[in-house]
Coordinates of C-alpha atoms and ligand atoms in Angstrom, one line a residue:
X66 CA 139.6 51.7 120.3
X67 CA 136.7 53.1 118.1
X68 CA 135.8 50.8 115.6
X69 CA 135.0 51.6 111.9
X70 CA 130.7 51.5 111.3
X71 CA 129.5 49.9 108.6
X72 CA 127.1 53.3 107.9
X73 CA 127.1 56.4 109.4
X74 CA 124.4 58.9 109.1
X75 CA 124.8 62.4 110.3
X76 CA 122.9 65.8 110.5
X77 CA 120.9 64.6 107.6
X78 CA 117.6 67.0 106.6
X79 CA 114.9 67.2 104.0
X80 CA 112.1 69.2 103.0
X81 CA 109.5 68.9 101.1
X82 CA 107.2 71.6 99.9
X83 CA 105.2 72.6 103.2
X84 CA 106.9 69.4 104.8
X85 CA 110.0 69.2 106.6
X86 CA 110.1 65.5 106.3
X87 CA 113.6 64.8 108.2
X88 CA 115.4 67.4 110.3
X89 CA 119.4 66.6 111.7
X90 CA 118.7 63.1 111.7
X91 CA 121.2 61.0 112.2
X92 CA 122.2 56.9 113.0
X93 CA 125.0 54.4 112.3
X94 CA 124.9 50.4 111.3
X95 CA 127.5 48.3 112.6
X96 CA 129.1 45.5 110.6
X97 CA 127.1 42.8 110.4
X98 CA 124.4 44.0 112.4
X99 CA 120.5 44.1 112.0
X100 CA 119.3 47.8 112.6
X101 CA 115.0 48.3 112.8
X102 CA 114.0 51.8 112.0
X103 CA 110.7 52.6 113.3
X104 CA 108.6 55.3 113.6
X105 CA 105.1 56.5 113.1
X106 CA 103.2 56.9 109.5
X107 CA 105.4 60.0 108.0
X108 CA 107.9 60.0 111.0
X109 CA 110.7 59.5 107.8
X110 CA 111.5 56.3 107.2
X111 CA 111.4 56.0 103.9
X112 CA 112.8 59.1 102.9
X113 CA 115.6 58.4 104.8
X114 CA 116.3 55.5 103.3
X115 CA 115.8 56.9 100.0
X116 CA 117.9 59.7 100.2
X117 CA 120.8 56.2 101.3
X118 CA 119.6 54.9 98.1
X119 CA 120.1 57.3 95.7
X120 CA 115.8 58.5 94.9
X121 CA 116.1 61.8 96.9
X122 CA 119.2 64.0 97.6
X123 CA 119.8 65.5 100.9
X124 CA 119.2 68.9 101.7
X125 CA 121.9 68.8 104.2
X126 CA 124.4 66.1 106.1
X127 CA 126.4 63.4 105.2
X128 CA 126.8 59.4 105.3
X129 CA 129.9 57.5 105.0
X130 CA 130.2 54.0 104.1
X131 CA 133.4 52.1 106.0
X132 CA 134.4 55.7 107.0
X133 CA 134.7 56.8 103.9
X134 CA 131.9 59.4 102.8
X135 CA 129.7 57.9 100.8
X136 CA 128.0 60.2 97.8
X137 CA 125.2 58.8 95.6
X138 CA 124.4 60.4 92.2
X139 CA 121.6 57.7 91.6
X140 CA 120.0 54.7 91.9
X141 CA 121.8 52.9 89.7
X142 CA 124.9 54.7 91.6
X143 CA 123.8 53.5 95.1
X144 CA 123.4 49.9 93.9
X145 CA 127.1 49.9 92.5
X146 CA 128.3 51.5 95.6
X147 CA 126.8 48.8 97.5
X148 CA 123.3 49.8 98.8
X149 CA 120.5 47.5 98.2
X150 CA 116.7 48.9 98.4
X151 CA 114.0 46.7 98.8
X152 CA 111.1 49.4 98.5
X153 CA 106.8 50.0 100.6
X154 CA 105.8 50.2 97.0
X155 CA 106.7 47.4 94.7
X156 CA 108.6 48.1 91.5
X157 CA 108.0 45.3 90.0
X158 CA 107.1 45.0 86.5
X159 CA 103.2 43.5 85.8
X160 CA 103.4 41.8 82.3
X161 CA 107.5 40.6 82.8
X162 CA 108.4 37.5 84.3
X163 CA 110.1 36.6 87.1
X164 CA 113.4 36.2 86.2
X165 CA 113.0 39.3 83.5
X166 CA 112.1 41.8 86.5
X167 CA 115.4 40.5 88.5
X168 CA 117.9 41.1 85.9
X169 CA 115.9 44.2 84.1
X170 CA 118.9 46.4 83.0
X171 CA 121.4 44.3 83.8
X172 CA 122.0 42.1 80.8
X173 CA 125.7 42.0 79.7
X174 CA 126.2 44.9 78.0
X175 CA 129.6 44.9 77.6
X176 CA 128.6 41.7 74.8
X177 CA 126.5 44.0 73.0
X178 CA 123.4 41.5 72.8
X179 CA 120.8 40.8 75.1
X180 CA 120.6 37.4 77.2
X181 CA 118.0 35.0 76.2
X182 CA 115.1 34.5 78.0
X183 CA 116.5 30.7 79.0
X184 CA 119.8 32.1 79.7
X185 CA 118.0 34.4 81.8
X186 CA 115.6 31.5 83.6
X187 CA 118.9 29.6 84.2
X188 CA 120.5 32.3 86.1
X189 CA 117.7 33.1 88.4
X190 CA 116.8 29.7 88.9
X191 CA 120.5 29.4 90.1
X192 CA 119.5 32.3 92.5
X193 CA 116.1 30.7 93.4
X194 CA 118.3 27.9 94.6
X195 CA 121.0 29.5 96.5
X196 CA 118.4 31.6 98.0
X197 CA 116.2 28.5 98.7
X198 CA 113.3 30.6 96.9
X199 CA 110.6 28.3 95.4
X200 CA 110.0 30.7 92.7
X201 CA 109.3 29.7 88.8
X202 CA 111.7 32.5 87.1
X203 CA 108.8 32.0 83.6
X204 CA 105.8 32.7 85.8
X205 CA 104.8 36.4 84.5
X206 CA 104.6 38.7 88.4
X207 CA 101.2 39.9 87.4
X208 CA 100.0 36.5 88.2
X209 CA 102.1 35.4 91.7
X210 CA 100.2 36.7 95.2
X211 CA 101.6 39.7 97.2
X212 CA 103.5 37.5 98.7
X213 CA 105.6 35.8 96.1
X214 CA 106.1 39.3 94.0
X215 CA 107.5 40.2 97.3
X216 CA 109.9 37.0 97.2
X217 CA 111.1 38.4 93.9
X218 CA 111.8 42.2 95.2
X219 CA 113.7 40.4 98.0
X220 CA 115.7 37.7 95.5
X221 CA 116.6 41.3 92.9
X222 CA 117.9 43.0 95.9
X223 CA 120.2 40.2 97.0
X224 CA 122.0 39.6 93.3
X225 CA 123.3 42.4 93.8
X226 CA 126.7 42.2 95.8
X227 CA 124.9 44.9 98.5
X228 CA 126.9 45.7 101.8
X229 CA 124.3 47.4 102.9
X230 CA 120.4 46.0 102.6
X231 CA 117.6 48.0 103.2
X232 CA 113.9 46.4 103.7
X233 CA 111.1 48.9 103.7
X234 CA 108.3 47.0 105.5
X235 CA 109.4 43.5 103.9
X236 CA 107.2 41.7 105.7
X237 CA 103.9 43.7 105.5
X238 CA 102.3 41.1 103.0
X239 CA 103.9 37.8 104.1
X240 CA 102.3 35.0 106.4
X241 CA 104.3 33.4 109.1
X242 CA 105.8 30.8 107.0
X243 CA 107.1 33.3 104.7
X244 CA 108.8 35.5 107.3
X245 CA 110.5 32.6 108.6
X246 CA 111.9 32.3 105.2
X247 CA 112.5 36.2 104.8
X248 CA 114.4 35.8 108.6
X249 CA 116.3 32.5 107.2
X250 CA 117.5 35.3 103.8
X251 CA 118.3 38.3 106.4
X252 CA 120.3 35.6 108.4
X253 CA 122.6 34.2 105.8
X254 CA 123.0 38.0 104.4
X255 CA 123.8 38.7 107.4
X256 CA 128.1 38.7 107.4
X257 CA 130.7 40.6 109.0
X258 CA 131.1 42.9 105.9
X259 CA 127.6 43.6 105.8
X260 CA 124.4 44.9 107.8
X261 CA 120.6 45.6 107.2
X262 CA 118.7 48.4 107.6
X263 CA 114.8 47.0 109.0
X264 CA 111.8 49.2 108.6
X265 CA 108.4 47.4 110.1
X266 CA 105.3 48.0 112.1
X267 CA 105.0 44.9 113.4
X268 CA 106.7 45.3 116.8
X269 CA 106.7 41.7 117.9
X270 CA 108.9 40.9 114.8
X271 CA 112.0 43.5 115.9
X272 CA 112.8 41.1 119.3
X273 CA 113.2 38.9 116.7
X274 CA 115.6 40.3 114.1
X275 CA 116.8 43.1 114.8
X276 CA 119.9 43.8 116.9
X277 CA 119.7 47.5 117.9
X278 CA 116.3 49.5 117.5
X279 CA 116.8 53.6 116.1
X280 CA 113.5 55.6 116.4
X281 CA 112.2 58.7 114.7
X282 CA 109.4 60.8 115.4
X283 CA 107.9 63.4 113.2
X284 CA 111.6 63.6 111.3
X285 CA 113.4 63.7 114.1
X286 CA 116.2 61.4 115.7
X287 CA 114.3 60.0 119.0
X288 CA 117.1 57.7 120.3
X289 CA 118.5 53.9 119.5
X290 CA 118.2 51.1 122.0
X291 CA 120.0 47.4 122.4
X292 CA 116.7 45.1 121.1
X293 CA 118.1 42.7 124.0
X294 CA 117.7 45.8 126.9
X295 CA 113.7 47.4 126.1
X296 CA 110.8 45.8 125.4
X297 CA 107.8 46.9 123.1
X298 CA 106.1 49.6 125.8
X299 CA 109.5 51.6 125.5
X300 CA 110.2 51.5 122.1
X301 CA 106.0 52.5 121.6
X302 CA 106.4 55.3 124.0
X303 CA 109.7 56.4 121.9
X304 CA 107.6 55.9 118.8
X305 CA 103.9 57.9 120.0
X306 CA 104.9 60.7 122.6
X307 CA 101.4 60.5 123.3
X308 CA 99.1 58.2 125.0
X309 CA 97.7 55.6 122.6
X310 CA 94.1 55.5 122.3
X311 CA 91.2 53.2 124.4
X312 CA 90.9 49.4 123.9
X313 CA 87.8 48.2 122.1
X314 CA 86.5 45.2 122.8
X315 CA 84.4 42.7 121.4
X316 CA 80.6 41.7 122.5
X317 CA 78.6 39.4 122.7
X318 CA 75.6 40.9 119.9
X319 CA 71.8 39.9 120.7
X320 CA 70.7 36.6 119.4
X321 CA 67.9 38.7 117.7
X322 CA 70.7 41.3 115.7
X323 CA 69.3 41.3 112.1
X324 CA 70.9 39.2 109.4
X325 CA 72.1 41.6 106.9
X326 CA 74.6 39.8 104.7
X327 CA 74.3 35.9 104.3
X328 CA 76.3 33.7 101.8
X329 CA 75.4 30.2 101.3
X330 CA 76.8 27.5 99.4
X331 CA 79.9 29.7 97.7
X332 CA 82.0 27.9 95.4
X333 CA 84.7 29.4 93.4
X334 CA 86.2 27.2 90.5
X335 CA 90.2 27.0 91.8
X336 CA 89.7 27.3 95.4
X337 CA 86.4 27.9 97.2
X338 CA 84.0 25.3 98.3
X339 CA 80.8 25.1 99.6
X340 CA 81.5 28.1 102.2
X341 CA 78.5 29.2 104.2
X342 CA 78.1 31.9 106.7
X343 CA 76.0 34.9 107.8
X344 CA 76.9 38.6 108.6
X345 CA 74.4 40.8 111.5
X346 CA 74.0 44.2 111.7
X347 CA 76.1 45.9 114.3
X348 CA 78.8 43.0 113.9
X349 CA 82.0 42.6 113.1
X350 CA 83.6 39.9 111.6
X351 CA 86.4 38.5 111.5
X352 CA 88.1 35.9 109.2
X353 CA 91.7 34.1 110.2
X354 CA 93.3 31.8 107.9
X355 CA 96.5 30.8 106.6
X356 CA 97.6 33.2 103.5
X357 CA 96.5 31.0 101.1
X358 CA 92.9 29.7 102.7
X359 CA 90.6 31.4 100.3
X360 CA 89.5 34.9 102.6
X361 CA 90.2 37.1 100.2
X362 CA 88.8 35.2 97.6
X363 CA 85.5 35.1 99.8
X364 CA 85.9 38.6 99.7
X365 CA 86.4 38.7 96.1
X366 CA 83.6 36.4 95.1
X367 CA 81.0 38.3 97.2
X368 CA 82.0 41.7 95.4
X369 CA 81.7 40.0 91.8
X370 CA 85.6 40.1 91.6
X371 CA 86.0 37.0 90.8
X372 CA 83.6 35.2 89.5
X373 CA 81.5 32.2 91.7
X374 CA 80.6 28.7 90.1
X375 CA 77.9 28.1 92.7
X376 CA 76.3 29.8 95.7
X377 CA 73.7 32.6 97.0
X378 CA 74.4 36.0 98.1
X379 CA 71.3 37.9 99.6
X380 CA 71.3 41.1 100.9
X381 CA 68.8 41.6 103.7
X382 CA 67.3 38.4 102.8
X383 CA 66.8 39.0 99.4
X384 CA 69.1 37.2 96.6
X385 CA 71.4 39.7 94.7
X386 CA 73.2 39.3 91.9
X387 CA 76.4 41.4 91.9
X388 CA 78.3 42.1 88.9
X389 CA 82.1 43.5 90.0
X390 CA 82.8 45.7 92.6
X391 CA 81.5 49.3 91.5
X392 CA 78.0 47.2 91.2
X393 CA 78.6 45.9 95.4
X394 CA 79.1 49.5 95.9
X395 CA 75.7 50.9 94.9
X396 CA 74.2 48.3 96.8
X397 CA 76.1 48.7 99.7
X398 CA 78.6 46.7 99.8
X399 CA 82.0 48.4 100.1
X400 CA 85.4 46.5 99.5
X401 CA 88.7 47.4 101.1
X402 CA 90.8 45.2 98.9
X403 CA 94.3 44.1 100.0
X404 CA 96.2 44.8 97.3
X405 CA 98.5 47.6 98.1
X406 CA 98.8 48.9 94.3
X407 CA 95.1 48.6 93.6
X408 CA 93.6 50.5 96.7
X409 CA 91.9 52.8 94.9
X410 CA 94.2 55.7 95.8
X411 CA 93.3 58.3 93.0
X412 CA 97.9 59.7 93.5
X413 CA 97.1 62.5 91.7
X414 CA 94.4 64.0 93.4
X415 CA 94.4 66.0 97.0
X416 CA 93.9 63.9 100.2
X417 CA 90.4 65.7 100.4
X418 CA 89.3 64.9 97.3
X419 CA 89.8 61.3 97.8
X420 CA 88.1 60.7 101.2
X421 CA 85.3 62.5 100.4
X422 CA 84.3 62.2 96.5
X423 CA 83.0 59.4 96.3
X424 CA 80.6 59.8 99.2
X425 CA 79.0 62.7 97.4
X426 CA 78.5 60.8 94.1
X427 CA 74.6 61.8 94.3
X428 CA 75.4 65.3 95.2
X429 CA 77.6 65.9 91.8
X430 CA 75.5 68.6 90.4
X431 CA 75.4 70.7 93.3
X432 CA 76.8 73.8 93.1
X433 CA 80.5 74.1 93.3
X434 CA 80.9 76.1 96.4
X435 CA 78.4 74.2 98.2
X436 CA 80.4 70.9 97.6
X437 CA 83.9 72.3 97.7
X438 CA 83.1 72.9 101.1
X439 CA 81.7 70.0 102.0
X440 CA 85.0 68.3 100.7
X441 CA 86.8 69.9 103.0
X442 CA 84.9 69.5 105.7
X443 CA 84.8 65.8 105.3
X444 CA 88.3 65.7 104.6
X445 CA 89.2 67.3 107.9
X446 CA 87.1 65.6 109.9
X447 CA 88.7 62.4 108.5
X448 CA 92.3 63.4 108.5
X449 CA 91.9 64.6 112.3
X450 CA 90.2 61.0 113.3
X451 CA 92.9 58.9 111.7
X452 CA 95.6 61.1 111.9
X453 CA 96.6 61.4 108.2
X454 CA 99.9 63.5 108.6
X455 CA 99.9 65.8 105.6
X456 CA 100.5 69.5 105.4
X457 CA 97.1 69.9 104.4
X458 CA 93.9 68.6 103.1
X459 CA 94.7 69.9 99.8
X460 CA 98.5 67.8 99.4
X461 CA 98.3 65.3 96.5
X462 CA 98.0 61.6 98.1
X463 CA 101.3 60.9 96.2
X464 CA 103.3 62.4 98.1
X465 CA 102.1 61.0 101.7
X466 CA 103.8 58.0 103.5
X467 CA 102.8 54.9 102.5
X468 CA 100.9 54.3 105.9
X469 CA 99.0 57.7 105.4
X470 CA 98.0 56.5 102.1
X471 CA 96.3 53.5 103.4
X472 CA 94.9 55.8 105.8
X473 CA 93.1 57.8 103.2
X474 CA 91.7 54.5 101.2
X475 CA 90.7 53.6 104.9
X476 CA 89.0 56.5 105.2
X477 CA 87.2 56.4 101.9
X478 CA 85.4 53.5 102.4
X479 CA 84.4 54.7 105.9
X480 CA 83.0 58.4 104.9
X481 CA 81.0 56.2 101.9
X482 CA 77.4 55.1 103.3
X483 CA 77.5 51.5 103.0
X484 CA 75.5 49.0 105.2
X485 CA 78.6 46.2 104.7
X486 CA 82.1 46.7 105.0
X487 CA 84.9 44.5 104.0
X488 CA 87.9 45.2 104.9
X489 CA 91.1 42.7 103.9
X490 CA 94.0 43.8 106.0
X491 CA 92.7 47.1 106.8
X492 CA 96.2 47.8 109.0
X493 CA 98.5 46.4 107.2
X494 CA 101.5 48.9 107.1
X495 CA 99.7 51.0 109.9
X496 CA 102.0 52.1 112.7
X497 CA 100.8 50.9 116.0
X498 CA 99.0 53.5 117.6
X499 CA 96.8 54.5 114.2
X500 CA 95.5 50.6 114.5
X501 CA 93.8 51.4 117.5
X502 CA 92.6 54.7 116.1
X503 CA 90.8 52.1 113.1
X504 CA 90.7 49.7 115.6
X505 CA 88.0 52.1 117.6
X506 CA 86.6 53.5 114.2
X507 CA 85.3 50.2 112.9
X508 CA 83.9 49.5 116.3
X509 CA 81.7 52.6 116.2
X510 CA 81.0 51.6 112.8
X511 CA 79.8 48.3 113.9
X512 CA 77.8 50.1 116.7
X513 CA 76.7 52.6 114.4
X514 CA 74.6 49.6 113.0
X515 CA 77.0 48.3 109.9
X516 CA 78.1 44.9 109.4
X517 CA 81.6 44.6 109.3
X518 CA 84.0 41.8 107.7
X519 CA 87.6 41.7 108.7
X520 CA 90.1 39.9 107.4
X521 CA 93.4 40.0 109.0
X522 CA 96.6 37.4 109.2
X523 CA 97.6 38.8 112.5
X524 CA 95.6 36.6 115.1
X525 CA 95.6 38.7 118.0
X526 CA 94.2 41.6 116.0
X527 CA 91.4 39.3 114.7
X528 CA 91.0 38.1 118.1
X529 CA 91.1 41.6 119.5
X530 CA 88.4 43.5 117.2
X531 CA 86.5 40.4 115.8
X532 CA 82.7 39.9 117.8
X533 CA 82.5 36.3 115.8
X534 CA 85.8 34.6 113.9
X535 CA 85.4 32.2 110.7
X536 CA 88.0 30.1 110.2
X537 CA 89.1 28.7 106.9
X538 CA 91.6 26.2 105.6
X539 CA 92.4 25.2 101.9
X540 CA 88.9 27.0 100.4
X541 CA 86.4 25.7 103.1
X542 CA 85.1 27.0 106.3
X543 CA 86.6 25.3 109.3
X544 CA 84.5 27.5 112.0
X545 CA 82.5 29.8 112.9
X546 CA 83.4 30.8 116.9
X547 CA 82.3 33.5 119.4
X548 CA 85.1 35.4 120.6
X549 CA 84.7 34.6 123.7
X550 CA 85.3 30.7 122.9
X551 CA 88.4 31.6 120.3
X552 CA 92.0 31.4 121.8
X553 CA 95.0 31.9 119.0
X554 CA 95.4 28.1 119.6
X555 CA 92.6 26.6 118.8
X556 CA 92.1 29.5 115.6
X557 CA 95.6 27.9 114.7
X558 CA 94.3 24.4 114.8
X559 CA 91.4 25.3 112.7
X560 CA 93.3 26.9 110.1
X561 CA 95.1 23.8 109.5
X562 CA 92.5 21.5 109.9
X563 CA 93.0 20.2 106.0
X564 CA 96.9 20.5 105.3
X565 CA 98.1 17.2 107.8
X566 CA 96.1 14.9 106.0
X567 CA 95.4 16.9 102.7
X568 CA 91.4 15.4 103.4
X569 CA 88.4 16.5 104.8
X570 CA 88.9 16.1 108.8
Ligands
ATP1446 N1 107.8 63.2 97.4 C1 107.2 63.8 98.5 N2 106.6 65.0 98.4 C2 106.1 65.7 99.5 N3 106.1 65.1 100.7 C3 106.7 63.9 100.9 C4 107.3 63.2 99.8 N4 107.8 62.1 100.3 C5 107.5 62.0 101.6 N5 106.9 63.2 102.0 C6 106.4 63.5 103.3 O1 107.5 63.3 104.2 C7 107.1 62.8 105.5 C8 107.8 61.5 105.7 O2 107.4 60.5 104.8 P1 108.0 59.0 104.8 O3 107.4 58.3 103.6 O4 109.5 59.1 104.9 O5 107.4 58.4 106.1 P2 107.5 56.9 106.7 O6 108.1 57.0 108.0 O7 108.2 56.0 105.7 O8 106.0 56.5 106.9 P3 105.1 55.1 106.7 O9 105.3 54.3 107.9 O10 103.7 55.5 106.5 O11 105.7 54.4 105.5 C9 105.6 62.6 105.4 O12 105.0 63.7 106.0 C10 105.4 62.6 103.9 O13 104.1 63.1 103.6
MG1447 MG1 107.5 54.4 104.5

């Protein structure tokens, strides 16, 4: 007996000027079925899922929902037919609430009036609840973390009556915690009528969720596998083709190495206190921490993002006072931040352009040919070392993956000359083998005599790459190890050294 699929994708193509970006691809969801979709930065994944949803249109092929073809003329089209999109990039509104950017669109317009903004609180509150969300539906997004705005792309998607749910990288900006709530959602979506389509980097993740495993490569159908019958090596190998890169490791740096960044006493007025630590040259290091913990706002404070109510920041042992981040940038001090939306990306400018421009900010009135050339040089030499997959040095960053756009704000802060680097998530949304290409970069960075500070939420990459590891919990410093004396338990056990009691341990 051959059984009807939920979604079947056949012979599906699309180009892109100089890009053929998905070439006879095809795949099929069963009902009620969990089906990851991985693949390297540009391998397709998005674009295949957009064509699904309605963004793009195919250049050739065809999907059928239930056996029936299935033809969208739109968004709006796909989301009636049944095909929920949760997108890389967020599409959420900034200055709307919560419960505004869930039911954008959608108020009743059959009754000729708009809903109310309580009306509207009510019903996604009544969501919040079914869904088990903790989210206030008044709170305007521009003010909830990564992510919580996440929660509420995740809590749109599902008010809609989707058979079909697509998550592009969901999890990308969510803590443990918060997948296991994400998993808890996809689990009670998760019925006989319906299936989900799962697009992540984060390998150990697809044992977890996912029920089959379909890979592409370079816009082309690889294979699928059973998630219960392979293991990560095989579904890697389907992913790369090619060997991965070396392992760096970490050292042990002389207990001479220069102090080159030291913070003392730093104190932020919501969260940080009294948080102490010091940064050598040729170092790199690592922060771990529950989302939540106050790294980024270490990060933040340091750069003159946010502003500090107490504390010293000197610079090669003299006390600087840093203004925002353009001002840490003169002074050496370069900021990765990990804000998705406000990396920096210049989208209408080439890939060139924006790895190498700002690196050449004291050569701007040189002659034209002399730097256009220079430009490009940088910009090959950058998109060969990380892999950037574009058609060429001269393709607008718009239009690259979302993983190759992180690349190329990766790649801007590593052309620029700085003696510091922080870096908050630096891999987030990275496929797995360009993490060990950054992975070896920042090393040679590090060995190239910069200091660099990491902050990642996936242990074993802070416990991979880090040299040292400070811990923090609920705004303070919990510790400062060696690697060779941090395990991901006792890191854990650091990071929640606060929240049992809710005092000072
Ligand atoms: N609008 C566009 N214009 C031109 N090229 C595009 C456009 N959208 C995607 N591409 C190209 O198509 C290819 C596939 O991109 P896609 O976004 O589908 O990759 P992906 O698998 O989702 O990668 P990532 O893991 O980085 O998100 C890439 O080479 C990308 O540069
Ligand atoms: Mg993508």
């Amino acid at each position: 007996m051959t059984q009807t699929l939920l979604l079947e994708a056949e012979g599906v193509s699309k180009g892109f000027p100089g890009v053929k970006a998905l070439d006879d691809v095809r795949f099929d969801l069963r009902h009620g079925e969990v089906l990851a979709l991985v693949g390297e930065n540009g391998a397709g994944k998005s674009t295949l899922m957009k064509l699904l949803a309605g963004i793009y249109t195919p250049d050739a092929g065809t999907f059928r929902l239930n056996g029936r073809e299935l033809k969208v003329t739109g968004p709006r089209d796909a989301q009636e037919q049944g095909i929920s999109i949760i997108h890389q990039e967020f599409n959420l509104m900034p200055d709307l609430t919560v419960a505004q950017n869930i039911f954008i669109g959608r108020e009743p317009r059959a009754s000729g009036f708009f809903l109310s903004d309580t009306a509207l609180n009510r019903k996604a509150q009544a969501l919040f609840d079914e869904l088990g969300l903790a989210l206030d539906p008044a709170e305007p997004v521009e003010r909830l973390t990564v992510a919580r705005q996440q929660m509420v792309e995740i809590a749109k998607a599902l008010s809609f009556d989707a058979k079909v749910l697509i998550m592009d990288e969901p999890t990308a900006a969510l803590n443990d915690a918060e997948v296991d709530v994400l998993f808890e959602l996809i689990g009670r979506f998760r019925t006989p009528e319906r299936g989900v389509v799962y697009i992540s980097h984060r390998m150990p993740e697809l044992e977890r969720i996912s029920d089959r495993i379909t890979v592409l490569r370079d816009g082309r159908y690889v294979g699928t596998v059973e998630t219960a019958a392979t293991d990560q090596r095989e579904v890697i190998s389907m992913m790369v083709g090619r060997k991965i890169a070396g392992e760096t490791r970490p050292r042990q740096l002389p207990a001479d190495a220069q102090t080159v960044l030291e913070v003392e006493g730093l104190s932020t007025k919501h969260l940080l206190r009294d948080v102490s630590f010091q940064v050598r040259r040729g170092e790199i290091f690592g922060f771990a921490g529950l989302m939540g913990a106050g790294r980024t706002e270490v990060a933040r404070a340091i750069v003159g993002a946010d502003r500090r109510t107490a504390g010293t920041i000197r610079l090669h042992g003299a006390p600087v006072e840093i203004a925002n981040p353009a001002a840490a940038a003169r002074l050496g001090i370069g900021y990765l931040s990990e804000d998705r939306k406000l990396l920096g990306c210049l989208l209408e400018r080439s890939v060139r352009e924006n790895i190498a421009l700002s690196s050449l900010s004291g050569d701007f009135s040189r002659a034209g040919f002399v730097r256009d050339r220079r430009i490009e040089q940088v910009g090959q030499e950058y998109i060969a070392k990380l892999r950037i997959k574009t058609p060429s040095s001269a393709q607008l960053v718009r239009n690259l993956s979302g993983g190759n756009q992180q690349k190329v704000v990766i790649a801007r802060w590593l052309v620029k000359d700085c003696d510091i680097l922080i870096f908050d998530e630096p891999t987030r949304g990275i496929d797995v083998g360009a993490k060990e290409e950054i992975y070896t970069l920042l090393r040679e960075l590090a060995d190239a005599g910069k200091a660099i500070v990491m902050i990642s939420s996936e242990l074993p990459e802070v416990l991979r790459l880090s040299d040292r590891i400070a811990v923090m919990a609920e705004g303070r410093l919990t510790a400062v190890l060696d690697n060779a004396d941090a395990t991901q338990e006792n890191l854990m056990e650091y990071a929640t050294r606060f929240s049992a009691e809710g005092t000072v341990a």
